[in-house]
Amino acid sequence: MAENKNTSALPVQNAKINYCAPLGRVQYISEDEHTLKFYRTLNTPIFENKSLSFIERSIMLSLIEMSKRPDEASPFSRLQIYLKVNGKSYYYDFRPKRLEDDTKMPYLRGLDFLAQKFLPKQNLLSVATKLDALAPTALGVSVGLENFLLENQKDLIKNDELNERFLKGDDVLTRYETFERKSFRAVVEQYMSPTNSKLSDYEYEKNGLDANKSPKGNFEANCNYDLSKEPTLRDEMFGREPKRTHSIGMSDGQDYFLAVSSMTLFKPYTTQPKLSYFMKARPSALPMPICEFKGKNQEIVLFSSDGRNPVQHLQHLVAYEIDQIDSSYTLNELLNFSRHLFLSSPDRILYESTRGRKAQLDFFLAMNFPIYHVENLGNIFGHANFKGEKKQESSLHIDDRSIARLWCGQ
């Protein structure tokens, strides 16, 4: 039989891969396999459209992600961004100056800042207007959103907007269905009001990547938390706040964009008429941990964005000699290695026993701490660039523990 040359008949790229091999292609992180299928339809008009600048596409991706996961990434979320464009790196942490102020929209303030800094002939409103014309009005329900709807059905039904948007009779929408999004322009217009867009109400450079001292002279670990702090003495506020986080990532050649939103939802769930189905939320009090690892031939940026005390996962990567990592393959192996957490009050260890080795378990047992076996700990994602004598690698990386999927171009 002759080979089928019709590429439209090829299966969707949905196998679980944690990094991309080829250089020079557009890559992005999708929340799950269903989102990946939905995003494939947006490759030509948006993600792989070179008539749009990389910053435009990054802002558009962020607006779509906000709209499709209102339970994790609302206009009210804290937004951390790591960006490398035109050879220069930038890190920002957008939140209100008064963290208890739940009227401000730091997520949109962050995107507005990017537009002002990198798009001199445009603004956030013009990008949102353009996106309205490029993106479908119906968004696919992700696995995570479906789970949120199922877990909170009794509370969602009490709000007319949420009930109408996400429920059909006695059933919630599933991952095989869609819902009508709010106009991107309309949401941005609410942010642009004098009450929400006043620049003096926001901060974005307070918590830089200077809280950690480099472990070695020829290796930098620049982080927003001090990795030298004893794990059992570390402030465990991460576990006290019922925060919800969402990860975003895209790259094109040597340019890449990483972002994490984090917020707290409060019951009863409430909405504002002009913001449609976006629930009232408060930005997280603490930023998610991020580290920039730099060695002779490596440049690795990783967010640790989930679970109790996520700083420890980055701390352990240094202990496991991330400075010796020289390829995407070896970084993937390191990220797949079994994780553990030291927690206090009471003292105990959480340990991924199914990924571990006997020697590691014996080491923990010798510490005389109670050990609790868990299936998965944390979520680490980011970007890595390696320069060797014969080749260069540049790729997004996702966690094998998550249900996220990575698009590696065609």
XYZ file of C-alpha atoms in Angstrom:
410
model
C 0.000 0.000 0.000
C 1.322 3.461 -0.874
C 2.348 5.760 1.978
C -0.343 8.246 2.972
C 1.019 11.733 2.279
C -2.022 13.516 3.703
C -0.695 15.000 6.944
C -4.202 15.924 8.089
C -4.875 12.197 8.444
C -1.963 11.717 10.840
C -2.808 10.998 14.489
C -2.695 13.807 17.030
C 0.611 14.115 18.863
C -0.575 12.969 22.270
C 2.132 10.632 23.534
C 3.666 11.714 26.816
C 6.992 13.361 26.052
C 8.721 15.564 28.586
C 11.014 17.611 26.329
C 11.456 18.380 22.639
C 14.392 17.218 20.546
C 14.357 19.466 17.445
C 15.594 23.051 17.472
C 13.926 26.060 15.965
C 10.301 24.929 16.241
C 7.447 26.379 18.244
C 6.859 24.514 21.503
C 4.152 25.010 24.098
C 2.788 23.344 27.205
C -0.830 22.238 27.202
C -2.708 21.279 30.326
C -3.662 17.791 29.140
C -4.242 15.697 26.032
C -7.655 17.261 25.361
C -6.183 20.768 25.501
C -3.413 19.696 23.141
C -5.977 18.621 20.551
C -7.796 21.935 20.944
C -4.567 23.939 20.671
C -3.540 22.202 17.469
C -6.349 24.102 15.724
C -4.738 27.353 16.922
C -1.233 26.607 15.634
C -1.644 28.296 12.236
C -3.674 31.341 13.322
C -1.777 32.004 16.568
C 1.059 29.912 17.998
C 3.026 29.296 14.796
C 1.986 32.527 13.090
C 5.279 34.381 12.566
C 3.431 37.567 11.572
C 2.697 37.841 15.294
C 5.641 38.672 17.539
C 6.677 36.200 20.228
C 5.411 38.592 22.915
C 2.023 38.863 21.203
C 1.703 35.088 21.073
C 2.755 34.759 24.723
C 0.119 37.277 25.793
C -2.513 35.523 23.679
C -1.666 32.134 25.166
C -1.952 33.631 28.655
C -5.353 35.180 27.903
C -6.650 31.864 26.562
C -5.327 29.956 29.578
C -6.961 32.464 31.929
C -10.268 32.083 30.110
C -10.277 28.288 30.024
C -9.271 27.753 33.678
C -11.119 30.411 35.699
C -10.703 28.232 38.801
C -6.892 28.522 38.622
C -5.967 31.556 36.523
C -8.355 34.454 36.909
C -7.689 38.184 36.395
C -7.220 38.324 40.194
C -4.350 35.802 40.258
C -0.795 36.546 41.194
C 1.310 36.167 38.043
C 5.003 35.251 37.877
C 6.732 35.497 34.517
C 10.156 34.385 33.344
C 10.874 35.598 29.841
C 13.854 35.358 27.523
C 13.570 37.311 24.310
C 16.236 38.660 21.941
C 18.971 37.188 24.131
C 17.904 38.971 27.354
C 16.196 37.418 30.379
C 13.513 39.000 32.571
C 11.709 37.886 35.718
C 8.621 39.565 37.196
C 6.236 38.810 40.052
C 2.988 40.760 39.648
C 0.730 41.264 42.657
C -1.069 44.108 44.455
C 0.962 46.139 46.927
C -1.705 45.215 49.449
C -2.028 41.452 49.102
C -5.318 41.464 50.974
C -6.795 43.698 48.249
C -8.945 41.355 46.181
C -10.198 44.078 43.841
C -6.989 44.328 41.809
C -6.130 42.265 38.704
C -2.402 41.437 38.795
C -2.704 38.746 36.102
C -3.835 41.340 33.568
C -1.430 43.920 34.980
C 1.390 41.518 34.094
C 0.194 41.087 30.515
C -0.358 44.842 30.231
C 3.225 45.403 31.385
C 4.562 43.047 28.686
C 2.581 44.879 26.013
C 3.836 48.278 27.199
C 7.470 47.166 27.401
C 7.777 45.052 24.248
C 4.973 46.185 21.901
C 5.446 49.952 21.406
C 2.806 50.166 18.656
C 0.192 48.155 20.548
C -1.384 47.744 23.968
C -3.103 44.930 25.831
C -6.505 46.018 24.544
C -5.413 45.828 20.904
C -3.861 42.360 21.444
C -7.063 41.139 23.094
C -9.138 42.533 20.222
C -6.937 40.730 17.710
C -7.227 37.517 19.709
C -11.028 37.740 19.708
C -10.895 37.521 15.929
C -8.423 34.603 15.882
C -9.661 32.317 18.669
C -12.929 30.354 18.706
C -15.646 31.523 21.074
C -16.040 27.992 22.455
C -13.282 26.635 24.708
C -12.734 22.972 25.486
C -13.210 21.733 29.037
C -9.962 20.344 30.436
C -9.626 17.389 32.789
C -8.716 19.741 35.625
C -11.713 21.995 35.068
C -14.024 18.977 34.849
C -12.694 17.729 38.190
C -13.196 21.164 39.755
C -16.776 21.288 38.498
C -17.511 17.817 39.852
C -15.993 18.551 43.258
C -17.805 21.890 43.627
C -21.093 21.236 41.865
C -23.229 21.982 44.934
C -21.555 25.357 45.401
C -21.497 26.321 41.712
C -25.210 25.729 41.301
C -25.917 28.486 43.837
C -24.500 31.125 41.478
C -26.656 31.858 38.427
C -23.748 32.727 36.124
C -21.686 29.667 37.039
C -24.715 27.396 36.940
C -25.677 28.578 33.466
C -22.133 28.414 32.129
C -20.832 25.124 33.508
C -23.851 22.936 34.298
C -26.468 21.264 32.163
C -29.384 20.335 34.369
C -27.989 18.128 37.117
C -24.703 17.423 35.338
C -21.514 19.453 34.951
C -19.702 19.873 31.644
C -17.189 17.146 30.868
C -13.816 17.118 29.111
C -15.563 16.208 25.850
C -17.628 19.418 25.823
C -17.080 23.152 25.389
C -18.289 26.375 26.973
C -18.629 29.916 25.639
C -15.797 32.169 26.697
C -16.037 35.817 27.666
C -14.756 38.298 25.085
C -11.040 38.905 25.727
C -11.496 42.580 24.947
C -14.395 42.874 27.395
C -12.311 41.374 30.222
C -9.354 43.660 29.492
C -11.686 46.667 29.404
C -12.656 45.925 33.014
C -8.989 45.897 33.973
C -8.368 49.156 32.093
C -10.773 51.050 34.339
C -9.010 53.639 36.570
C -9.846 51.554 39.652
C -7.955 48.476 38.449
C -5.152 49.733 36.184
C -3.535 52.302 38.489
C 0.159 51.397 38.298
C 0.952 52.501 41.850
C -1.352 49.771 43.201
C 0.908 46.977 41.886
C 4.409 45.594 42.463
C 6.411 43.333 40.192
C 10.121 43.474 41.067
C 10.149 43.050 44.848
C 10.983 39.332 45.016
C 13.782 38.893 42.503
C 16.037 35.902 41.885
C 18.620 36.982 44.425
C 17.556 35.175 47.614
C 20.004 32.299 47.165
C 23.800 32.219 47.122
C 25.485 30.143 44.441
C 26.452 26.668 45.742
C 29.659 26.636 43.685
C 31.970 29.244 42.232
C 31.422 28.239 38.615
C 27.724 27.537 39.010
C 24.885 29.960 39.736
C 21.584 29.064 41.373
C 19.597 32.282 41.344
C 16.258 31.775 43.111
C 13.455 33.716 44.762
C 13.903 31.610 47.939
C 17.002 30.766 49.955
C 17.804 27.117 49.234
C 20.254 26.906 52.131
C 17.485 27.049 54.741
C 16.977 23.773 56.600
C 13.999 21.905 55.147
C 12.395 21.099 58.507
C 12.749 24.728 59.632
C 11.329 26.249 56.460
C 8.136 28.255 56.753
C 5.310 25.923 55.738
C 2.775 28.585 54.810
C 2.582 26.931 51.396
C 0.466 24.223 52.971
C -1.804 26.527 54.967
C -3.311 28.469 52.099
C -5.756 26.650 49.780
C -4.062 28.101 46.720
C -4.657 27.055 43.141
C -1.851 27.308 40.582
C -1.669 27.157 36.803
C 1.392 26.710 34.567
C 1.992 28.255 31.142
C 4.912 27.848 28.751
C 5.855 28.553 25.143
C 9.113 28.800 23.183
C 10.180 29.677 19.663
C 13.840 29.194 18.829
C 15.869 30.790 21.626
C 12.944 32.868 22.924
C 10.807 31.396 25.680
C 8.024 32.400 28.048
C 7.208 30.708 31.371
C 4.448 31.780 33.742
C 2.688 30.605 36.884
C -0.534 32.045 38.232
C -1.587 31.416 41.828
C -4.674 32.413 43.752
C -7.083 31.488 46.515
C -10.785 30.917 45.832
C -13.276 31.533 48.610
C -16.745 30.109 49.116
C -19.433 30.983 48.386
C -18.265 31.490 44.824
C -19.223 34.935 43.571
C -18.979 36.620 40.177
C -19.280 40.160 38.833
C -21.743 40.864 35.990
C -19.091 42.518 33.827
C -16.597 39.675 34.347
C -18.981 36.842 33.535
C -17.828 33.473 34.923
C -14.573 34.664 36.557
C -14.919 33.937 40.262
C -13.801 36.362 42.902
C -10.341 35.379 44.148
C -7.348 36.684 46.030
C -3.745 36.493 44.780
C -1.569 34.056 46.705
C 0.363 35.533 49.596
C 3.571 33.758 48.590
C 5.142 33.381 45.147
C 5.840 29.968 43.673
C 9.535 28.961 43.868
C 11.658 29.507 40.775
C 15.370 29.000 40.162
C 17.690 29.952 37.358
C 20.556 27.418 37.156
C 23.570 28.530 35.139
C 26.737 26.557 34.464
C 29.419 26.546 31.795
C 27.247 24.915 29.143
C 23.800 24.989 30.742
C 21.003 27.468 31.310
C 18.044 25.925 33.155
C 14.988 27.746 34.502
C 12.549 25.747 36.640
C 9.339 26.575 38.500
C 8.212 24.330 41.354
C 4.506 24.986 41.308
C 2.595 22.447 43.328
C 2.237 20.742 46.671
C 3.382 21.399 50.187
C 6.679 23.263 50.579
C 7.661 23.168 46.875
C 10.965 24.963 47.573
C 12.423 21.662 48.748
C 12.140 20.086 45.305
C 14.485 22.737 43.864
C 16.752 22.417 46.873
C 17.064 18.677 46.280
C 17.965 19.223 42.615
C 21.043 21.126 43.776
C 21.906 18.314 46.191
C 21.573 15.854 43.292
C 24.138 17.937 41.357
C 22.014 19.650 38.754
C 25.202 21.552 37.872
C 26.477 18.352 36.211
C 23.455 18.051 33.893
C 24.565 18.478 30.280
C 21.547 17.509 28.137
C 17.762 17.481 28.038
C 17.905 13.712 28.431
C 19.880 13.825 31.689
C 17.712 16.686 33.017
C 14.623 14.592 32.319
C 16.208 11.683 34.194
C 16.892 13.957 37.167
C 13.348 15.331 37.198
C 11.970 11.779 37.067
C 14.061 10.689 40.068
C 12.082 9.947 43.249
C 11.196 12.975 45.369
C 10.747 13.409 49.074
C 9.663 16.125 51.481
C 10.739 16.813 55.050
C 7.784 18.180 57.010
C 7.536 19.264 60.620
C 4.860 19.437 63.338
C 5.089 16.479 63.479
C 8.412 15.520 61.903
C 7.858 13.172 58.975
C 8.988 12.337 55.452
C 6.803 12.026 52.384
C 8.454 9.739 49.832
C 7.695 8.557 46.282
C 8.365 4.916 47.032
C 7.444 3.552 43.585
C 10.138 5.711 41.949
C 12.728 5.180 44.671
C 15.638 2.868 45.286
C 16.329 0.629 48.257
C 19.461 2.577 49.216
C 17.462 5.789 49.372
C 14.754 4.188 51.511
C 17.375 2.729 53.853
C 18.883 6.213 54.239
C 15.528 7.679 55.265
C 14.799 4.800 57.643
C 18.111 5.450 59.386
C 16.927 8.988 60.198
C 14.248 7.507 62.465
C 11.495 9.689 60.994
C 8.015 8.393 60.166
C 7.857 7.774 56.403
C 4.660 8.143 54.407
C 4.623 6.752 50.887
C 2.933 8.891 48.241
C 2.426 8.393 44.518
C 3.534 11.809 43.256
C 5.085 14.922 44.776
C 5.129 18.346 43.203
C 5.164 19.678 39.675
C 8.350 21.080 38.130
C 8.376 22.640 34.693
C 10.556 25.067 32.806
C 13.075 25.473 30.026
C 16.641 24.282 29.471
C 19.362 25.248 27.033
C 22.571 23.231 26.623
C 25.591 24.108 24.527
C 27.938 21.264 23.673
C 30.884 20.939 21.306
C 28.799 19.187 18.659
C 25.236 20.351 19.234
C 22.935 22.752 21.055
C 19.673 21.821 22.733
C 16.839 24.158 23.673
C 13.548 22.827 24.999
C 10.645 23.264 27.354
C 10.426 20.574 30.034
C 7.327 19.228 31.766
C 6.943 16.919 34.752
C 6.312 13.245 34.154
C 4.019 13.331 37.205
C 1.591 15.782 35.623
C -0.975 15.140 32.895
C 0.428 18.079 30.921
C 1.371 17.557 27.289
C 4.130 19.196 25.257
C 3.756 20.314 21.651
C 7.056 20.083 19.768
C 6.063 21.499 16.398
C 5.710 19.589 13.148
